[in-house]
Amino acid sequence: MKQFLLIAFCAASVTAVAHTVDAAQIKRACLASDREAATRARCTCIQRVADQALTRGDQKTVAKWFEDPHQAQELKMSQTARDDALWDRYQNFGLMAQAICS
């Protein structure tokens, strides 16, 4: 699960789009993680993918999962349509990040 989260977070970097000050949340969370694979290049790549696959709100939520992966598990187990939709977007993001940033 942690490796999937790292890949997903790193994928958030694939698109260089000008955002507001709160941009690059995934990249910052990725770089702050203690994972060996969290290089600047990979975290930047992951941020670009996140910019393509996730809304800013999604990114804010997902960035929190770096510090507390249990929050991701709670969302995954949730039964609400909103949480299911976010989980689907997150899974898509993870697959894209893995394909592009590996």
mmCIF file of C-alpha atoms in Angstrom:
data_model
loop_
_atom_site.group_PDB
_atom_site.id
_atom_site.type_symbol
_atom_site.label_atom_id
_atom_site.label_comp_id
_atom_site.label_asym_id
_atom_site.label_seq_id
_atom_site.Cartn_x
_atom_site.Cartn_y
_atom_site.Cartn_z
ATOM 1 C CA MET A 1 0.000 0.000 0.000
ATOM 2 C CA LYS A 2 2.821 2.432 0.861
ATOM 3 C CA GLN A 3 4.573 1.772 -2.461
ATOM 4 C CA PHE A 4 1.308 2.320 -4.334
ATOM 5 C CA LEU A 5 0.792 5.601 -2.492
ATOM 6 C CA LEU A 6 4.333 6.744 -3.310
ATOM 7 C CA ILE A 7 3.901 5.903 -6.975
ATOM 8 C CA ALA A 8 0.562 7.634 -7.015
ATOM 9 C CA PHE A 9 1.966 10.703 -5.321
ATOM 10 C CA CYS A 10 4.921 10.846 -7.638
ATOM 11 C CA ALA A 11 2.669 10.624 -10.657
ATOM 12 C CA ALA A 12 1.070 13.849 -9.614
ATOM 13 C CA SER A 13 4.002 15.759 -11.081
ATOM 14 C CA VAL A 14 3.651 14.946 -14.769
ATOM 15 C CA THR A 15 1.889 18.127 -15.948
ATOM 16 C CA ALA A 16 3.567 21.484 -15.614
ATOM 17 C CA VAL A 17 0.553 23.694 -15.045
ATOM 18 C CA ALA A 18 0.694 27.039 -13.293
ATOM 19 C CA HIS A 19 -1.333 26.781 -10.102
ATOM 20 C CA THR A 20 -1.875 28.913 -7.066
ATOM 21 C CA VAL A 21 0.337 28.882 -3.999
ATOM 22 C CA ASP A 22 -1.195 25.620 -2.775
ATOM 23 C CA ALA A 23 0.033 23.836 -5.908
ATOM 24 C CA ALA A 24 2.460 20.934 -5.769
ATOM 25 C CA GLN A 25 0.974 19.492 -2.588
ATOM 26 C CA ILE A 26 1.637 15.950 -3.747
ATOM 27 C CA LYS A 27 5.231 16.767 -4.662
ATOM 28 C CA ARG A 28 5.896 18.344 -1.263
ATOM 29 C CA ALA A 29 4.325 15.411 0.568
ATOM 30 C CA CYS A 30 6.302 12.984 -1.581
ATOM 31 C CA LEU A 31 9.595 14.756 -0.886
ATOM 32 C CA ALA A 32 8.834 14.960 2.838
ATOM 33 C CA SER A 33 8.188 11.227 3.038
ATOM 34 C CA ASP A 34 10.910 8.945 4.330
ATOM 35 C CA ARG A 35 10.725 6.668 1.313
ATOM 36 C CA GLU A 36 13.968 5.938 -0.478
ATOM 37 C CA ALA A 37 12.274 6.064 -3.893
ATOM 38 C CA ALA A 38 10.994 9.601 -3.252
ATOM 39 C CA THR A 39 13.531 11.420 -5.390
ATOM 40 C CA ARG A 40 12.996 14.984 -6.565
ATOM 41 C CA ALA A 41 12.584 13.796 -10.161
ATOM 42 C CA ARG A 42 10.061 11.087 -9.260
ATOM 43 C CA CYS A 43 8.073 13.359 -6.949
ATOM 44 C CA THR A 44 7.968 16.026 -9.654
ATOM 45 C CA CYS A 45 6.736 13.442 -12.135
ATOM 46 C CA ILE A 46 4.062 12.287 -9.728
ATOM 47 C CA GLN A 47 2.898 15.880 -9.207
ATOM 48 C CA ARG A 48 2.519 16.325 -12.960
ATOM 49 C CA VAL A 49 0.351 13.206 -13.161
ATOM 50 C CA ALA A 50 -1.730 14.404 -10.202
ATOM 51 C CA ASP A 51 -2.289 17.710 -11.971
ATOM 52 C CA GLN A 52 -3.806 15.756 -14.854
ATOM 53 C CA ALA A 53 -5.746 13.140 -12.914
ATOM 54 C CA LEU A 54 -6.850 14.822 -9.680
ATOM 55 C CA THR A 55 -8.586 18.040 -8.726
ATOM 56 C CA ARG A 56 -6.844 20.400 -6.320
ATOM 57 C CA GLY A 57 -9.197 19.189 -3.609
ATOM 58 C CA ASP A 58 -8.325 15.580 -4.408
ATOM 59 C CA GLN A 59 -4.642 16.451 -4.246
ATOM 60 C CA LYS A 60 -5.077 18.075 -0.856
ATOM 61 C CA THR A 61 -6.743 14.924 0.457
ATOM 62 C CA VAL A 62 -4.229 12.545 -1.125
ATOM 63 C CA ALA A 63 -1.242 14.576 0.123
ATOM 64 C CA LYS A 64 -2.437 13.941 3.682
ATOM 65 C CA TRP A 65 -2.202 10.210 3.042
ATOM 66 C CA PHE A 66 1.602 10.451 2.937
ATOM 67 C CA GLU A 67 1.651 11.159 6.658
ATOM 68 C CA ASP A 68 -1.304 8.940 7.524
ATOM 69 C CA PRO A 69 -1.906 6.137 4.987
ATOM 70 C CA HIS A 70 -4.701 4.838 7.210
ATOM 71 C CA GLN A 71 -6.861 7.742 5.982
ATOM 72 C CA ALA A 72 -6.660 6.244 2.485
ATOM 73 C CA GLN A 73 -7.847 2.898 3.807
ATOM 74 C CA GLU A 74 -10.752 4.566 5.603
ATOM 75 C CA LEU A 75 -11.822 6.328 2.411
ATOM 76 C CA LYS A 76 -11.499 3.093 0.440
ATOM 77 C CA MET A 77 -13.798 1.301 2.889
ATOM 78 C CA SER A 78 -16.340 4.130 2.929
ATOM 79 C CA GLN A 79 -19.705 3.444 1.344
ATOM 80 C CA THR A 80 -20.456 6.933 0.031
ATOM 81 C CA ALA A 81 -20.643 7.691 -3.678
ATOM 82 C CA ARG A 82 -18.368 10.709 -3.198
ATOM 83 C CA ASP A 83 -15.654 8.630 -1.529
ATOM 84 C CA ASP A 84 -16.029 5.881 -4.135
ATOM 85 C CA ALA A 85 -15.540 8.443 -6.903
ATOM 86 C CA LEU A 86 -12.409 9.841 -5.234
ATOM 87 C CA TRP A 87 -11.039 6.332 -4.761
ATOM 88 C CA ASP A 88 -11.628 5.591 -8.454
ATOM 89 C CA ARG A 89 -9.813 8.790 -9.462
ATOM 90 C CA TYR A 90 -6.998 7.952 -7.052
ATOM 91 C CA GLN A 91 -6.587 4.445 -8.480
ATOM 92 C CA ASN A 92 -6.490 5.858 -12.007
ATOM 93 C CA PHE A 93 -3.905 8.393 -10.851
ATOM 94 C CA GLY A 94 -1.798 5.631 -9.296
ATOM 95 C CA LEU A 95 -1.823 3.560 -12.471
ATOM 96 C CA MET A 96 -0.888 6.577 -14.557
ATOM 97 C CA ALA A 97 1.885 7.561 -12.163
ATOM 98 C CA GLN A 98 3.295 4.059 -12.126
ATOM 99 C CA ALA A 99 3.311 3.888 -15.924
ATOM 100 C CA ILE A 100 4.795 7.337 -16.437
ATOM 101 C CA CYS A 101 7.119 7.838 -13.466
ATOM 102 C CA SER A 102 8.694 4.414 -12.981
#
